[in-house]
PDB file of C-alpha atoms in Angstrom:
ATOM      1  CA  UNK A   1      22.064   5.697  33.325  1.00 39.00           C
ATOM      2  CA  UNK A   2      24.915   6.797  35.658  1.00 47.00           C
ATOM      3  CA  UNK A   3      25.280  10.434  34.066  1.00 46.00           C
ATOM      4  CA  UNK A   4      27.699  11.911  31.438  1.00 51.00           C
ATOM      5  CA  UNK A   5      30.749   9.620  30.879  1.00 54.00           C
ATOM      6  CA  UNK A   6      30.619   7.752  34.097  1.00 57.00           C
ATOM      7  CA  UNK A   7      33.375  10.160  34.860  1.00 55.00           C
ATOM      8  CA  UNK A   8      32.739  10.462  38.683  1.00 54.00           C
ATOM      9  CA  UNK A   9      31.825   6.961  39.669  1.00 59.00           C
ATOM     10  CA  UNK A  10      34.978   5.481  37.758  1.00 54.00           C
ATOM     11  CA  UNK A  11      37.114   8.402  39.448  1.00 55.00           C
ATOM     12  CA  UNK A  12      35.540   7.327  42.732  1.00 58.00           C
ATOM     13  CA  UNK A  13      35.856   3.254  41.755  1.00 58.00           C
ATOM     14  CA  UNK A  14      32.742   2.307  42.558  1.00 53.00           C
ATOM     15  CA  UNK A  15      32.217   0.460  39.265  1.00 54.00           C
ATOM     16  CA  UNK A  16      34.567  -2.339  37.338  1.00 55.00           C
ATOM     17  CA  UNK A  17      37.998  -1.706  38.491  1.00 60.00           C
ATOM     18  CA  UNK A  18      39.702  -2.112  35.171  1.00 64.00           C
ATOM     19  CA  UNK A  19      41.632  -0.073  33.241  1.00 61.00           C
ATOM     20  CA  UNK A  20      39.827  -0.058  30.178  1.00 60.00           C
ATOM     21  CA  UNK A  21      36.375   0.425  32.335  1.00 59.00           C
ATOM     22  CA  UNK A  22      38.373   3.572  33.670  1.00 58.00           C
ATOM     23  CA  UNK A  23      39.949   4.769  30.086  1.00 64.00           C
ATOM     24  CA  UNK A  24      35.707   4.329  29.062  1.00 73.00           C
ATOM     25  CA  UNK A  25      36.913   1.680  26.474  1.00 71.00           C
ATOM     26  CA  UNK A  26      39.959   4.178  25.172  1.00 84.00           C
ATOM     27  CA  UNK A  27      42.767   0.844  25.970  1.00 86.00           C
ATOM     28  CA  UNK A  28      40.548  -1.268  23.436  1.00 87.00           C
ATOM     29  CA  UNK A  29      40.818   1.680  20.858  1.00 90.00           C
ATOM     30  CA  UNK A  30      44.121   2.456  21.529  1.00 92.00           C
ATOM     31  CA  UNK A  31      45.262  -1.225  20.896  1.00 91.00           C
ATOM     32  CA  UNK A  32      43.627  -2.012  18.067  1.00 92.00           C
ATOM     33  CA  UNK A  33      44.179   1.732  16.304  1.00 93.00           C
ATOM     34  CA  UNK A  34      48.258   0.523  17.204  1.00 94.00           C
ATOM     35  CA  UNK A  35      47.683  -2.635  15.265  1.00 94.00           C
ATOM     36  CA  UNK A  36      45.790  -1.002  12.067  1.00 93.00           C
ATOM     37  CA  UNK A  37      48.888   1.330  11.997  1.00 95.00           C
ATOM     38  CA  UNK A  38      51.232  -1.502  11.741  1.00 95.00           C
ATOM     39  CA  UNK A  39      48.916  -2.694   8.280  1.00 95.00           C
ATOM     40  CA  UNK A  40      49.516   0.900   6.410  1.00 94.00           C
ATOM     41  CA  UNK A  41      52.224   2.025   8.432  1.00 95.00           C
ATOM     42  CA  UNK A  42      53.414   4.484   5.594  1.00 97.00           C
ATOM     43  CA  UNK A  43      50.937   6.327   3.647  1.00 95.00           C
ATOM     44  CA  UNK A  44      48.378   5.435   6.710  1.00 94.00           C
ATOM     45  CA  UNK A  45      44.121   4.100   6.045  1.00 95.00           C
ATOM     46  CA  UNK A  46      42.996   8.023   5.156  1.00 92.00           C
ATOM     47  CA  UNK A  47      40.943  10.637   7.050  1.00 90.00           C
ATOM     48  CA  UNK A  48      37.458   9.606   8.561  1.00 88.00           C
ATOM     49  CA  UNK A  49      38.181   5.482   7.951  1.00 91.00           C
ATOM     50  CA  UNK A  50      38.448   4.972  11.299  1.00 91.00           C
ATOM     51  CA  UNK A  51      35.229   4.470  12.481  1.00 89.00           C
ATOM     52  CA  UNK A  52      34.572   2.082   9.217  1.00 88.00           C
ATOM     53  CA  UNK A  53      37.715   0.150  10.032  1.00 90.00           C
ATOM     54  CA  UNK A  54      38.024  -0.536  13.818  1.00 88.00           C
ATOM     55  CA  UNK A  55      36.122  -3.008  15.203  1.00 85.00           C
ATOM     56  CA  UNK A  56      36.719  -1.296  18.720  1.00 83.00           C
ATOM     57  CA  UNK A  57      35.369   1.925  17.406  1.00 83.00           C
ATOM     58  CA  UNK A  58      31.960   0.144  17.355  1.00 86.00           C
ATOM     59  CA  UNK A  59      30.863   2.147  14.069  1.00 82.00           C
ATOM     60  CA  UNK A  60      29.992   5.098  16.648  1.00 83.00           C
ATOM     61  CA  UNK A  61      33.945   6.470  17.673  1.00 87.00           C
ATOM     62  CA  UNK A  62      35.152   8.940  14.781  1.00 91.00           C
ATOM     63  CA  UNK A  63      38.140   8.845  16.312  1.00 91.00           C
ATOM     64  CA  UNK A  64      40.887   6.688  18.885  1.00 92.00           C
ATOM     65  CA  UNK A  65      40.869   9.705  20.967  1.00 92.00           C
ATOM     66  CA  UNK A  66      44.667  10.002  21.032  1.00 93.00           C
ATOM     67  CA  UNK A  67      45.952  12.695  18.823  1.00 94.00           C
ATOM     68  CA  UNK A  68      49.217  10.523  17.911  1.00 95.00           C
ATOM     69  CA  UNK A  69      47.473   7.546  17.089  1.00 94.00           C
ATOM     70  CA  UNK A  70      44.990   9.266  14.971  1.00 95.00           C
ATOM     71  CA  UNK A  71      47.318  11.146  12.722  1.00 96.00           C
ATOM     72  CA  UNK A  72      49.366   7.985  12.234  1.00 96.00           C
ATOM     73  CA  UNK A  73      46.336   5.862  11.917  1.00 95.00           C
ATOM     74  CA  UNK A  74      45.047   8.644   8.564  1.00 95.00           C
ATOM     75  CA  UNK A  75      48.044   9.789   7.326  1.00 96.00           C
ATOM     76  CA  UNK A  76      50.842   6.766   8.200  1.00 96.00           C
ATOM     77  CA  UNK A  77      54.082   7.543   9.279  1.00 96.00           C
ATOM     78  CA  UNK A  78      55.592  10.003   7.247  1.00 96.00           C
ATOM     79  CA  UNK A  79      51.989  12.466   7.433  1.00 95.00           C
ATOM     80  CA  UNK A  80      51.976  11.912  11.099  1.00 96.00           C
ATOM     81  CA  UNK A  81      55.497  12.200  11.776  1.00 97.00           C
ATOM     82  CA  UNK A  82      55.813  15.533   9.407  1.00 96.00           C
ATOM     83  CA  UNK A  83      52.541  17.165  10.823  1.00 93.00           C
ATOM     84  CA  UNK A  84      54.131  16.719  14.760  1.00 94.00           C
ATOM     85  CA  UNK A  85      57.180  18.526  13.763  1.00 96.00           C
ATOM     86  CA  UNK A  86      55.226  21.246  12.711  1.00 93.00           C
ATOM     87  CA  UNK A  87      53.726  21.488  15.399  1.00 92.00           C
ATOM     88  CA  UNK A  88      56.621  20.776  17.577  1.00 93.00           C
ATOM     89  CA  UNK A  89      58.467  24.045  15.691  1.00 94.00           C
ATOM     90  CA  UNK A  90      55.183  26.108  16.309  1.00 92.00           C
ATOM     91  CA  UNK A  91      55.527  24.976  20.001  1.00 92.00           C
ATOM     92  CA  UNK A  92      58.971  25.927  20.316  1.00 93.00           C
ATOM     93  CA  UNK A  93      58.915  29.325  18.798  1.00 92.00           C
ATOM     94  CA  UNK A  94      55.274  30.194  20.725  1.00 91.00           C
ATOM     95  CA  UNK A  95      56.929  29.313  24.022  1.00 91.00           C
ATOM     96  CA  UNK A  96      60.181  31.589  23.070  1.00 91.00           C
ATOM     97  CA  UNK A  97      57.771  34.657  22.333  1.00 90.00           C
ATOM     98  CA  UNK A  98      55.257  33.548  25.190  1.00 89.00           C
ATOM     99  CA  UNK A  99      58.188  33.982  27.725  1.00 86.00           C
ATOM    100  CA  UNK A 100      59.895  36.989  25.894  1.00 88.00           C
ATOM    101  CA  UNK A 101      55.917  39.252  26.698  1.00 86.00           C
ATOM    102  CA  UNK A 102      54.373  37.075  29.167  1.00 88.00           C
ATOM    103  CA  UNK A 103      51.577  38.962  30.068  1.00 89.00           C
ATOM    104  CA  UNK A 104      50.897  39.525  26.805  1.00 86.00           C
ATOM    105  CA  UNK A 105      50.843  36.048  25.601  1.00 90.00           C
ATOM    106  CA  UNK A 106      50.896  33.023  28.840  1.00 92.00           C
ATOM    107  CA  UNK A 107      46.895  32.922  28.382  1.00 93.00           C
ATOM    108  CA  UNK A 108      46.998  31.413  25.209  1.00 94.00           C
ATOM    109  CA  UNK A 109      50.475  29.561  25.392  1.00 94.00           C
ATOM    110  CA  UNK A 110      48.772  27.262  28.157  1.00 94.00           C
ATOM    111  CA  UNK A 111      45.312  27.042  26.396  1.00 95.00           C
ATOM    112  CA  UNK A 112      46.985  25.811  23.677  1.00 95.00           C
ATOM    113  CA  UNK A 113      49.392  23.668  25.782  1.00 95.00           C
ATOM    114  CA  UNK A 114      46.303  22.136  27.993  1.00 96.00           C
ATOM    115  CA  UNK A 115      44.759  21.234  24.409  1.00 96.00           C
ATOM    116  CA  UNK A 116      47.486  19.417  22.894  1.00 95.00           C
ATOM    117  CA  UNK A 117      48.151  17.329  26.662  1.00 95.00           C
ATOM    118  CA  UNK A 118      44.100  16.426  26.214  1.00 94.00           C
ATOM    119  CA  UNK A 119      44.279  15.646  22.365  1.00 94.00           C
ATOM    120  CA  UNK A 120      46.848  12.436  24.077  1.00 93.00           C
ATOM    121  CA  UNK A 121      43.092  11.124  25.372  1.00 91.00           C
ATOM    122  CA  UNK A 122      40.418  12.920  23.465  1.00 91.00           C
ATOM    123  CA  UNK A 123      39.623  14.019  19.942  1.00 91.00           C
ATOM    124  CA  UNK A 124      40.824  17.585  20.447  1.00 93.00           C
ATOM    125  CA  UNK A 125      41.860  17.660  16.642  1.00 93.00           C
ATOM    126  CA  UNK A 126      39.390  15.618  15.001  1.00 92.00           C
ATOM    127  CA  UNK A 127      36.802  18.805  15.271  1.00 92.00           C
ATOM    128  CA  UNK A 128      37.398  21.486  13.350  1.00 93.00           C
ATOM    129  CA  UNK A 129      36.137  24.455  16.000  1.00 95.00           C
ATOM    130  CA  UNK A 130      39.298  23.070  19.194  1.00 94.00           C
ATOM    131  CA  UNK A 131      41.756  23.179  16.094  1.00 94.00           C
ATOM    132  CA  UNK A 132      41.018  26.627  15.559  1.00 96.00           C
ATOM    133  CA  UNK A 133      40.538  27.990  18.550  1.00 96.00           C
ATOM    134  CA  UNK A 134      44.065  25.634  19.110  1.00 95.00           C
ATOM    135  CA  UNK A 135      46.003  27.473  16.409  1.00 93.00           C
ATOM    136  CA  UNK A 136      44.359  31.470  17.339  1.00 94.00           C
ATOM    137  CA  UNK A 137      45.937  30.566  20.428  1.00 93.00           C
ATOM    138  CA  UNK A 138      49.128  28.925  18.948  1.00 91.00           C
ATOM    139  CA  UNK A 139      49.457  32.174  16.781  1.00 90.00           C
ATOM    140  CA  UNK A 140      47.991  34.815  18.874  1.00 90.00           C
ATOM    141  CA  UNK A 141      51.251  33.940  21.041  1.00 90.00           C
ATOM    142  CA  UNK A 142      53.214  34.661  17.840  1.00 88.00           C
ATOM    143  CA  UNK A 143      51.471  37.522  16.830  1.00 84.00           C
ATOM    144  CA  UNK A 144      54.105  40.264  18.606  1.00 69.00           C
ATOM    145  CA  UNK A 145      56.577  38.085  17.723  1.00 64.00           C
ATOM    146  CA  UNK A 146      58.414  40.206  15.499  1.00 62.00           C
ATOM    147  CA  UNK A 147      58.436  42.708  18.111  1.00 57.00           C
ATOM    148  CA  UNK A 148      60.777  40.827  20.742  1.00 51.00           C
ATOM    149  CA  UNK A 149      63.444  40.944  18.471  1.00 53.00           C
TER     150      UNK A 149
END
């Protein structure tokens, strides 16, 4: 047992130096997920099908540890593009509102931004609590939007 996720030993290079070993098997998940998206590209495979249908998940991983792949796998290109477009609109409005009143909004904006970036290597947008925290931060920055017009 090397502790939680073997993170320090992976970073320090004391384990196998392969990219897949460094990424805790994520590269296998990403590769196989991308191939599975190609099987049903338009409407996807449906929610919570990942663990059962992607062999690299080994019936334990609930999501591909990448939000874009997760959306495209579950909802297809149509659903993923629509959701990402909505997030982009929300992010642009949040950015504008944040810099109109940085003292009130900067912390929430950076917290939401960090979560969005982290979602590219983990399951931030799979579990309810981080989704709610993300939305609270994003909408928190917009709560003062009308007062800045």
